XYZ file of C-alpha atoms in Angstrom:
666
model
C -0.280 0.062 0.136
C 2.982 1.848 0.674
C 4.739 1.986 -2.794
C 0.881 2.218 -4.457
C 0.321 5.584 -2.242
C 3.795 6.803 -3.111
C 3.304 6.118 -6.620
C -0.524 7.921 -6.853
C 1.638 11.231 -5.419
C 4.192 11.033 -7.912
C 1.759 10.931 -10.702
C 0.079 13.725 -9.217
C 3.254 16.025 -9.766
C 4.358 14.148 -12.663
C 0.686 15.659 -13.797
C 1.591 19.188 -12.230
C 4.704 19.145 -13.630
C 3.706 18.328 -17.174
C 0.680 19.842 -17.356
C 1.550 23.403 -16.936
C 2.725 25.922 -21.009
C 5.427 25.152 -22.456
C 6.156 29.242 -23.009
C 8.190 31.293 -20.605
C 10.002 28.808 -19.449
C 6.782 26.871 -18.554
C 6.667 29.051 -15.001
C 4.459 27.320 -12.006
C 5.256 28.473 -8.671
C 6.965 26.287 -6.544
C 4.924 26.009 -3.711
C 2.319 24.219 -6.669
C 4.931 21.649 -6.752
C 5.430 19.555 -4.401
C 4.879 18.547 -0.560
C 8.062 19.039 1.523
C 7.453 15.551 2.776
C 8.076 13.980 -0.697
C 12.001 12.696 -2.582
C 13.793 11.731 1.006
C 12.949 7.969 0.142
C 14.625 5.848 -2.558
C 10.704 4.944 -3.776
C 9.985 7.726 -4.108
C 12.706 8.778 -5.779
C 12.188 5.938 -8.410
C 9.302 6.910 -8.920
C 10.141 9.864 -9.876
C 12.733 8.295 -12.190
C 10.502 5.772 -13.932
C 8.709 7.964 -14.952
C 10.510 9.838 -17.375
C 10.133 6.705 -19.411
C 7.779 7.913 -21.020
C 9.803 10.423 -22.590
C 11.514 7.872 -25.035
C 10.613 6.178 -28.110
C 7.717 3.513 -27.579
C 4.965 1.665 -30.041
C 1.639 3.449 -30.017
C -1.729 2.544 -31.102
C -2.658 3.789 -35.007
C 0.408 4.167 -36.394
C 3.928 1.679 -37.165
C 5.322 3.035 -33.830
C 9.296 3.336 -33.413
C 8.937 2.043 -36.679
C 7.073 3.992 -38.605
C 9.690 7.259 -37.697
C 11.775 7.484 -40.985
C 8.704 8.584 -42.866
C 9.327 11.573 -44.976
C 13.069 11.114 -45.704
C 14.589 9.018 -48.826
C 14.049 6.418 -46.612
C 10.160 5.186 -46.490
C 7.339 7.133 -47.221
C 3.404 7.784 -45.574
C 0.388 8.375 -47.195
C 1.008 12.129 -47.609
C 3.845 14.806 -47.839
C 6.220 16.783 -45.418
C 5.445 20.407 -45.718
C 9.364 20.695 -45.422
C 9.476 19.831 -48.888
C 7.666 22.446 -50.020
C 9.619 25.839 -49.392
C 7.701 29.077 -47.740
C 4.380 25.637 -47.367
C 6.590 24.831 -43.294
C 5.527 28.198 -41.336
C 6.805 29.510 -38.041
C 3.913 28.620 -35.186
C 2.257 30.794 -33.072
C 2.586 28.722 -29.831
C 4.196 25.557 -28.937
C 6.743 22.799 -30.675
C 10.056 21.975 -29.552
C 11.027 25.389 -27.507
C 9.775 23.090 -23.969
C 11.394 23.340 -20.751
C 8.644 20.794 -19.218
C 11.115 17.948 -19.123
C 13.809 19.600 -18.389
C 12.029 21.521 -15.398
C 11.401 17.688 -13.778
C 14.800 16.914 -14.092
C 16.319 19.868 -12.046
C 13.092 20.034 -9.736
C 14.698 16.087 -8.637
C 18.308 16.812 -8.701
C 18.266 20.199 -7.014
C 16.132 18.055 -4.617
C 17.351 14.915 -4.667
C 21.639 16.158 -5.385
C 22.254 18.051 -1.776
C 19.963 16.134 0.849
C 21.749 12.101 -1.144
C 25.253 14.096 -0.546
C 24.023 14.792 3.580
C 23.546 11.418 3.163
C 19.491 11.799 4.854
C 17.965 9.863 1.371
C 17.341 6.604 3.302
C 17.343 3.139 1.374
C 19.553 1.178 -0.948
C 22.669 2.560 -1.833
C 22.990 1.057 -4.912
C 19.429 1.824 -5.825
C 19.660 5.701 -4.521
C 22.854 5.958 -7.173
C 21.185 4.343 -9.545
C 17.593 6.810 -9.727
C 20.296 9.466 -9.777
C 21.853 8.163 -12.537
C 18.341 8.096 -14.808
C 18.162 11.668 -13.659
C 20.792 12.584 -15.440
C 20.374 10.258 -18.452
C 16.917 11.898 -18.440
C 18.020 15.683 -18.585
C 20.580 14.302 -20.607
C 18.448 13.107 -22.698
C 15.830 16.583 -23.078
C 18.812 18.376 -24.375
C 20.067 15.773 -26.779
C 16.620 16.157 -28.438
C 16.477 20.635 -28.916
C 20.532 20.129 -29.921
C 18.841 17.892 -32.821
C 15.939 20.004 -33.942
C 16.796 23.755 -32.467
C 20.856 23.677 -32.239
C 21.533 26.810 -29.561
C 19.260 26.409 -26.805
C 19.533 27.747 -23.279
C 21.229 25.748 -20.212
C 19.193 25.845 -17.483
C 20.580 23.653 -14.523
C 18.214 25.330 -11.699
C 14.671 24.219 -10.654
C 13.640 28.194 -11.554
C 11.505 30.705 -9.683
C 8.399 32.529 -11.375
C 10.378 35.354 -11.926
C 10.045 37.116 -15.260
C 13.490 38.567 -14.879
C 15.096 34.861 -13.794
C 12.623 34.041 -16.669
C 14.175 36.350 -19.138
C 18.000 35.540 -18.548
C 17.600 32.362 -18.597
C 16.334 32.581 -21.966
C 20.169 33.314 -23.424
C 20.584 30.517 -26.374
C 23.362 29.024 -25.481
C 25.359 28.106 -28.454
C 25.252 24.276 -29.622
C 28.738 23.274 -29.235
C 28.718 24.555 -25.597
C 25.207 22.977 -24.997
C 27.060 19.341 -25.608
C 29.601 19.773 -23.694
C 26.191 19.658 -20.709
C 24.617 16.363 -21.793
C 28.089 15.383 -22.680
C 28.700 15.746 -18.683
C 25.399 14.436 -17.888
C 25.805 11.559 -19.878
C 29.567 11.000 -17.648
C 27.408 11.513 -14.673
C 25.229 8.982 -15.288
C 27.688 6.357 -16.238
C 28.803 6.723 -13.315
C 25.649 5.890 -11.214
C 24.161 3.508 -13.729
C 24.060 -0.044 -12.973
C 26.450 -2.223 -14.956
C 23.151 -4.741 -15.589
C 19.728 -3.399 -15.358
C 18.476 -3.737 -12.295
C 14.706 -5.449 -13.591
C 17.257 -7.810 -15.079
C 14.986 -6.977 -18.506
C 16.915 -4.497 -19.448
C 13.882 -2.369 -18.714
C 15.812 -0.155 -16.781
C 18.750 2.134 -17.633
C 22.447 1.066 -17.933
C 26.501 2.918 -18.307
C 26.115 0.994 -21.903
C 22.374 3.368 -23.199
C 24.381 6.073 -21.172
C 27.521 5.236 -23.267
C 25.414 5.279 -26.859
C 23.556 8.071 -26.400
C 27.236 9.307 -25.773
C 28.761 8.587 -29.426
C 25.278 9.551 -31.148
C 25.311 13.633 -29.566
C 29.545 13.615 -29.996
C 28.918 12.007 -33.310
C 25.941 14.570 -34.412
C 27.564 17.842 -33.462
C 31.213 17.250 -35.103
C 29.765 15.597 -37.993
C 27.643 19.034 -38.021
C 30.155 20.697 -37.424
C 32.719 20.125 -40.344
C 29.330 19.530 -43.092
C 27.814 23.342 -42.290
C 31.392 25.767 -41.464
C 31.308 28.411 -42.333
C 27.585 28.435 -42.395
C 24.670 30.788 -40.104
C 24.152 26.888 -38.906
C 27.198 26.899 -36.862
C 28.506 29.470 -34.163
C 30.753 32.589 -35.590
C 30.030 30.756 -38.584
C 29.092 33.680 -41.628
C 25.647 34.752 -40.920
C 25.398 32.831 -36.892
C 22.345 34.945 -35.730
C 23.646 34.662 -31.770
C 26.741 36.866 -33.553
C 23.600 39.393 -32.780
C 23.425 38.829 -29.208
C 25.771 40.935 -26.721
C 25.810 37.980 -24.853
C 27.165 35.559 -27.569
C 29.950 37.990 -29.314
C 32.904 37.371 -27.668
C 31.670 33.424 -27.169
C 34.358 30.930 -28.549
C 34.687 26.887 -29.432
C 35.878 25.303 -25.531
C 38.141 23.291 -27.906
C 39.855 26.619 -29.599
C 39.192 26.599 -32.860
C 36.009 24.056 -34.915
C 38.357 22.194 -35.838
C 39.675 21.123 -32.557
C 36.210 20.844 -30.792
C 34.840 18.731 -34.473
C 38.388 16.365 -33.570
C 37.827 16.171 -29.671
C 33.531 15.407 -30.651
C 34.724 12.110 -33.115
C 37.836 11.213 -29.986
C 34.599 10.652 -27.575
C 32.162 8.928 -29.564
C 35.279 6.218 -30.775
C 35.627 6.255 -27.027
C 31.945 5.985 -25.368
C 31.243 3.329 -28.583
C 33.636 0.799 -28.378
C 32.736 0.690 -24.299
C 29.403 -0.657 -25.729
C 31.112 -2.176 -28.857
C 33.528 -4.330 -26.908
C 31.287 -5.077 -24.409
C 27.834 -6.160 -26.025
C 28.142 -8.404 -28.974
C 25.232 -8.593 -31.561
C 22.724 -11.465 -32.205
C 23.183 -13.723 -34.271
C 21.689 -13.794 -37.521
C 20.065 -17.168 -39.127
C 19.272 -16.736 -41.954
C 15.552 -17.730 -41.503
C 12.296 -15.994 -42.260
C 10.159 -18.675 -40.572
C 6.987 -19.907 -42.262
C 6.058 -22.911 -40.914
C 5.648 -23.083 -36.775
C 7.968 -26.244 -37.137
C 10.787 -24.000 -38.366
C 13.094 -22.635 -36.230
C 13.035 -19.270 -35.146
C 15.711 -16.516 -36.297
C 16.556 -14.523 -33.305
C 17.920 -11.302 -35.202
C 14.405 -11.323 -36.481
C 12.807 -12.304 -32.901
C 14.501 -9.141 -31.705
C 11.904 -6.768 -33.633
C 9.536 -7.994 -32.472
C 9.526 -10.604 -29.534
C 6.983 -9.765 -26.109
C 9.818 -10.359 -24.097
C 13.109 -8.692 -25.214
C 15.357 -9.439 -22.013
C 17.095 -12.423 -23.931
C 18.296 -10.441 -26.886
C 22.460 -9.504 -25.591
C 21.806 -7.147 -28.211
C 19.343 -4.771 -26.695
C 20.274 -2.843 -24.701
C 17.114 -1.549 -23.979
C 14.099 -1.884 -24.039
C 9.705 -0.992 -23.775
C 7.808 -3.539 -21.859
C 3.443 -3.885 -22.870
C 0.582 -5.427 -20.968
C -2.486 -5.808 -21.661
C -3.399 -7.219 -18.469
C -2.733 -3.405 -17.832
C -4.204 -1.526 -20.214
C -0.307 -1.006 -22.128
C -0.624 -2.124 -25.553
C 0.284 -1.163 -29.175
C -0.588 -1.943 -32.693
C 2.160 -2.334 -34.522
C 1.325 -6.664 -35.396
C -1.758 -5.701 -37.016
C -0.432 -3.574 -39.457
C 3.229 -4.859 -39.557
C 0.301 -7.986 -41.222
C -0.813 -5.568 -43.717
C 0.613 -2.474 -44.774
C 2.743 -0.729 -41.921
C -0.260 1.512 -41.566
C 0.942 3.188 -44.766
C 3.912 3.629 -44.388
C 6.209 2.136 -47.110
C 10.024 1.898 -48.106
C 10.721 3.926 -51.088
C 12.330 2.385 -54.716
C 16.081 4.628 -53.637
C 16.072 2.475 -50.290
C 15.430 -0.860 -51.876
C 17.903 -0.090 -54.559
C 20.282 0.232 -52.333
C 20.777 -2.714 -49.722
C 23.731 -4.320 -51.436
C 23.495 -8.024 -52.933
C 24.805 -11.059 -50.601
C 27.952 -10.692 -52.757
C 28.932 -7.293 -51.446
C 28.571 -5.829 -54.683
C 25.199 -2.917 -55.678
C 23.073 -4.115 -57.459
C 24.401 -1.851 -61.423
C 27.744 -3.535 -61.163
C 29.133 -6.035 -63.919
C 28.343 -9.796 -61.667
C 25.965 -8.821 -59.481
C 23.275 -10.649 -60.511
C 20.581 -8.747 -59.490
C 17.079 -10.570 -61.012
C 15.929 -7.674 -61.517
C 12.435 -5.667 -59.720
C 9.785 -6.923 -62.354
C 8.007 -8.177 -58.912
C 9.410 -8.204 -55.435
C 10.223 -11.842 -55.178
C 13.384 -10.850 -57.799
C 13.790 -7.929 -55.637
C 14.818 -10.304 -52.601
C 16.544 -12.604 -54.650
C 20.502 -12.611 -53.354
C 20.113 -9.676 -52.072
C 22.001 -7.552 -48.218
C 19.861 -11.420 -45.978
C 17.968 -7.321 -43.673
C 16.172 -6.802 -47.405
C 15.718 -10.591 -47.634
C 13.968 -10.757 -44.280
C 12.098 -8.005 -43.612
C 11.406 -7.090 -47.290
C 7.529 -8.657 -47.391
C 5.911 -9.784 -51.161
C 2.448 -11.696 -51.436
C 1.644 -15.490 -50.741
C 4.141 -15.331 -47.413
C 2.272 -16.652 -44.037
C 1.738 -13.116 -41.181
C -0.112 -15.745 -38.757
C 2.181 -19.489 -37.730
C -0.513 -20.031 -34.679
C -3.701 -19.249 -35.363
C -5.597 -17.270 -32.106
C -9.557 -16.108 -31.801
C -7.686 -13.162 -29.858
C -6.759 -11.754 -33.201
C -9.715 -10.197 -34.694
C -8.219 -7.587 -37.371
C -4.424 -10.690 -38.247
C -4.005 -10.561 -41.909
C -2.463 -14.468 -41.682
C -1.908 -14.557 -45.832
C 0.875 -10.843 -47.517
C -1.493 -9.819 -50.236
C -1.329 -7.880 -53.367
C 0.024 -4.782 -51.959
C -2.951 -2.612 -51.717
C -1.599 0.495 -53.502
C -5.223 2.433 -54.773
C -6.605 2.103 -50.993
C -6.725 6.031 -49.064
C -6.877 4.595 -45.441
C -3.434 4.364 -43.932
C -5.606 0.790 -42.161
C -5.545 -0.900 -45.183
C -2.707 1.578 -47.729
C 0.568 0.820 -48.711
C 1.647 3.803 -49.890
C 4.906 2.573 -52.587
C 4.735 -0.873 -52.806
C 7.360 -1.922 -50.568
C 6.104 -2.992 -47.586
C 8.144 -4.457 -44.201
C 7.594 -6.951 -41.370
C 9.722 -5.117 -38.661
C 7.284 -5.700 -35.936
C 5.544 -8.967 -37.481
C 4.858 -11.873 -34.685
C 3.542 -14.539 -35.523
C 1.261 -15.788 -33.167
C -2.837 -14.282 -33.529
C -2.935 -12.827 -30.629
C -1.010 -10.401 -30.922
C -3.523 -9.355 -33.353
C -6.582 -7.699 -31.390
C -6.823 -4.302 -32.592
C -4.975 -1.872 -30.184
C -3.970 -4.767 -28.340
C -0.344 -5.622 -29.366
C 1.607 -5.747 -26.436
C 4.983 -7.216 -28.418
C 8.360 -4.812 -27.000
C 10.187 -1.803 -28.188
C 13.908 -1.424 -29.119
C 15.224 1.318 -27.699
C 18.571 1.040 -27.838
C 20.819 -1.660 -29.896
C 24.207 -1.718 -28.935
C 24.508 -1.935 -33.504
C 24.622 1.523 -33.315
C 27.344 1.592 -31.321
C 29.446 -0.263 -33.930
C 28.175 1.772 -36.580
C 29.081 4.801 -34.927
C 32.568 3.742 -33.903
C 33.179 2.984 -38.229
C 32.179 6.018 -38.608
C 33.533 8.696 -36.140
C 37.593 6.497 -36.919
C 37.460 7.381 -40.702
C 35.620 10.691 -39.700
C 38.497 11.448 -38.057
C 41.105 10.016 -39.526
C 40.298 9.363 -42.971
C 41.316 5.893 -42.439
C 39.680 2.769 -40.864
C 41.981 1.254 -38.055
C 41.745 -2.316 -36.012
C 38.094 -1.559 -34.410
C 36.267 -0.510 -37.253
C 37.077 -2.819 -38.935
C 36.436 -5.880 -37.078
C 33.025 -4.695 -36.114
C 32.358 -4.014 -40.018
C 32.716 -7.192 -40.995
C 30.798 -8.574 -38.215
C 28.147 -6.534 -39.089
C 28.032 -7.460 -42.497
C 28.663 -11.979 -41.292
C 25.420 -10.937 -39.264
C 23.467 -9.410 -42.249
C 24.747 -12.445 -44.600
C 27.362 -10.156 -46.487
C 29.695 -11.128 -48.218
C 32.989 -9.581 -45.270
C 35.089 -7.649 -48.142
C 33.913 -3.914 -47.509
C 36.634 -3.482 -49.764
C 34.905 -5.366 -52.108
C 31.970 -2.964 -52.625
C 34.040 0.079 -51.900
C 35.438 -0.810 -55.059
C 32.026 -1.403 -57.057
C 31.004 1.558 -55.422
C 29.658 3.570 -58.999
C 28.780 7.491 -57.223
C 26.863 8.379 -60.436
C 24.328 5.420 -59.010
C 24.008 5.612 -55.744
C 22.983 9.482 -56.051
C 20.601 8.518 -57.578
C 19.402 6.142 -54.871
C 20.791 7.427 -51.268
C 20.450 11.469 -50.010
C 23.656 10.500 -48.054
C 25.893 9.865 -51.441
C 25.995 14.344 -50.413
C 27.222 16.569 -48.389
C 26.385 20.286 -48.358
C 25.786 19.181 -51.873
C 28.758 17.094 -53.715
C 29.042 14.386 -53.423
C 31.898 12.358 -50.913
C 34.438 9.472 -50.479
C 33.380 5.935 -51.630
C 34.274 4.776 -48.163
C 32.540 7.209 -46.453
C 29.681 6.644 -48.482
C 29.343 3.149 -48.127
C 29.767 3.404 -44.592
C 26.843 5.425 -44.195
C 25.333 2.769 -46.370
C 25.600 0.468 -44.046
C 24.192 2.624 -41.380
C 20.993 2.986 -43.695
C 20.762 -0.014 -44.307
C 21.216 -1.960 -40.421
C 18.980 0.918 -39.251
C 16.263 0.170 -41.101
C 12.947 1.498 -39.756
C 15.150 2.991 -36.721
C 13.856 6.207 -36.893
C 17.513 7.651 -37.008
C 17.515 8.681 -40.959
C 16.162 12.288 -40.895
C 19.304 13.022 -37.488
C 22.042 11.706 -40.493
C 20.380 13.253 -43.226
C 20.990 16.830 -41.739
C 23.983 16.452 -39.730
C 25.366 14.804 -43.334
C 23.912 18.265 -44.853
C 23.035 15.994 -47.028
C 19.595 17.662 -48.247
C 21.165 20.802 -50.104
C 21.173 19.014 -53.812
C 17.622 19.177 -53.730
C 17.628 22.791 -54.006
C 18.273 22.960 -57.766
C 17.636 19.118 -58.442
C 14.181 18.400 -57.612
C 14.029 14.768 -55.626
C 10.576 12.427 -56.946
C 9.548 9.354 -54.192
C 9.952 6.620 -55.743
C 7.891 2.786 -54.840
C 7.551 -0.826 -56.499
C 7.741 -0.605 -60.949
C 4.410 -0.523 -61.266
C 4.592 0.141 -64.814
C 5.788 -3.783 -65.151
C 3.993 -6.905 -64.876
C 3.441 -6.201 -61.587
C 0.405 -4.185 -62.703
C -1.144 -6.858 -63.423
C -2.292 -8.041 -60.411
C -4.817 -5.338 -60.104
C -6.299 -6.611 -62.687
C -10.059 -7.301 -61.712
C -13.002 -9.276 -64.095
C -10.601 -8.224 -66.933
C -10.203 -4.693 -66.696
C -7.819 -1.866 -64.650
C -8.852 -0.966 -60.825
C -6.051 1.604 -61.166
C -6.716 4.356 -62.611
C -4.336 7.555 -63.762
C -3.831 11.148 -65.534
C -6.979 12.905 -63.374
C -7.604 14.829 -60.961
C -9.396 11.141 -58.442
C -6.854 9.463 -60.349
C -5.573 6.391 -57.441
C -1.367 5.742 -58.834
C 0.502 7.724 -61.240
C 0.828 8.043 -64.470
C 3.460 5.441 -67.065
C 4.084 8.050 -68.339
C 5.474 9.849 -65.234
C 8.231 6.792 -64.378
C 7.654 3.115 -64.686
C 7.553 3.276 -60.692
C 4.995 4.479 -58.296
C 5.503 7.645 -56.878
C 2.746 7.882 -54.249
C 2.560 12.134 -54.206
C 2.913 12.707 -57.512
C -1.353 11.104 -58.384
C -3.733 13.653 -59.500
C -1.307 16.584 -60.512
C -3.441 18.949 -57.343
C -0.094 17.852 -55.230
C 2.480 20.597 -53.705
C 4.997 18.482 -54.575
C 3.779 17.166 -58.153
C 6.920 17.906 -59.862
C 9.225 15.914 -56.816
C 10.578 17.150 -53.315
C 13.080 20.936 -53.340
C 14.770 21.570 -50.589
C 15.367 24.961 -48.637
C 18.563 25.819 -46.457
C 16.707 26.731 -43.205
C 14.817 23.122 -43.095
C 17.627 21.984 -41.298
C 16.654 23.791 -38.642
C 13.104 23.889 -36.339
C 11.896 27.253 -36.193
C 11.025 29.325 -32.824
C 7.782 29.915 -32.325
C 6.336 33.669 -31.833
C 5.056 33.735 -28.984
C 8.174 33.068 -26.946
C 9.561 36.221 -28.774
C 7.044 38.006 -26.817
C 6.956 36.622 -23.500
C 10.977 38.189 -23.227
C 10.724 41.902 -25.117
C 9.626 44.478 -23.899
C 6.947 46.130 -25.109
C 6.454 43.358 -27.705
C 9.154 44.599 -29.397
C 11.175 41.200 -30.286
C 14.324 42.549 -30.984
C 14.937 43.284 -27.663
C 14.711 39.607 -26.313
C 17.589 37.744 -25.835
C 16.125 34.546 -28.256
C 17.000 34.923 -31.675
C 15.133 32.987 -34.125
C 16.644 30.231 -36.456
C 18.800 30.678 -39.498
C 16.707 31.949 -42.411
C 13.166 31.743 -40.262
C 11.436 34.542 -39.601
C 9.948 35.833 -35.587
C 6.493 36.233 -37.095
C 3.715 33.655 -36.448
C 2.711 31.687 -40.117
C 5.224 33.021 -42.229
C 7.632 30.909 -44.001
C 11.376 30.736 -43.439
C 13.395 33.267 -46.488
C 15.876 30.020 -47.385
C 18.891 31.321 -45.209
C 22.190 29.827 -46.666
């Protein structure tokens, strides 16, 4: 009963703190937050910190969960296009957005309250458990700040739970340059690493560990290092030409902590390599036995099941995962949508074509053995084992263990329903994947799935190390070589990556992969294949947009539109859509349900009727690499509504007025 009461109290506190407005540093009087008796006992600390796990990526109902985050990139396409690819259509909001301090305030309240008590020995309970709770809070503050750097770049560093004083709040609205914010994140992650347990306290990898903090550190530092490198000398890095931070007096004497931007990049890459190696050396990759189970008597494939099992604790590669529970009503719909069109989110042709053959050659290379793309079956033949395993084709079994609980199951994969207008049944590109598919029909009650959701897995650390090493040294060391070969062996590809590099034609890769570019220029084949490996291994895991932005991989679309395409509709597969001797496909009109064959032999999901704003392809604008800050923040922190007096500055190319599009900062 005591623990239940504490948990209820904690939930009330969180509800109060998270329910306040995001404007003006989310001000809320401290007297309304919590009684003085709270946060003196370890069980209270644990309840408080556990509630912050909801800030991490997780599956949900009426979506493809974490597997759908990569939509609106060159990897995956949803039912509708995103306005960020239409210059002028993405506009400054009047309120809301990423400029929000609610999670940061919750972390600061905990740390400001608990740390003095802990150091004074006044918190009761198990000492190791107390350290774990505090370590988690350092992690979650770092996680919150990482989200700000990822979306906004420069951001205020607020370490204290602030009082309800307008002068204090305005003073703390000053944006710190992103390198300072990243170093603050690193400091918090280092503290988390010292305090967190080496193994999950619950024994099931549902609680944070040292390796989680180390993995995030490798991600954050690699992000910042590559961002600084590829945006160097632009308005998107501190002290670059046109950097808006220079308009504020508090930034006029700012310098890079390492002494220069190049020194900062080098230091960050070192940090990324060391933290990534700490994870990769400690955590082996999960085995892939190369089996796509299609019969209940067949052996299961642990690599496949790692993304769709109910209990992910046996999978050594998973560092942290989210557990669901049908009995408690904590469920999602991912297994249902993994048996149809992934909630209308499909793989693009560019992504599918980018996967290597199992012999390590690109599909266009002489001797690759590529079967072509007349049928999805052909596309999968002799390909990278990850594409072969996860790309669905008609006729494959989705259910091996029938159950009356699964009233929304699709037992056998059908013909891609490309003409549907509802995400519940639609296949946006014709190419759908089975990540998250569980063969037990009991997972397919509508909104009743309870398979686990991966939050962090060790393979990312392997990839982070390889990339950071090459970016720093323009060469691969022994660890990079070993990590890369391990990943390729697990993927059932010839482990000789040099064979792939030698066969790579960057002019061909540029057709399929935005990551072939940085700052509008093609990169070298070795770096490109490092990026290709990352793209292939992290299929539908929500990191693609982050990678494209840090690589500055969209500049080429400023002048040259890019057309999102799906499978080869206007070949033999068009016959799939004949009913009673007549095609159900319509094109060339305002009510068309597919794109015309004169446009492309490949399905173009956003070029059907001519009314789409991206009918002539995706276009880019430099300002869209960062999100805008909402207009209300400038008014709240200004004098007499003169936004120029606000300590906050807008991101490059974005206005401070609501409902206005970006001007296109270069």
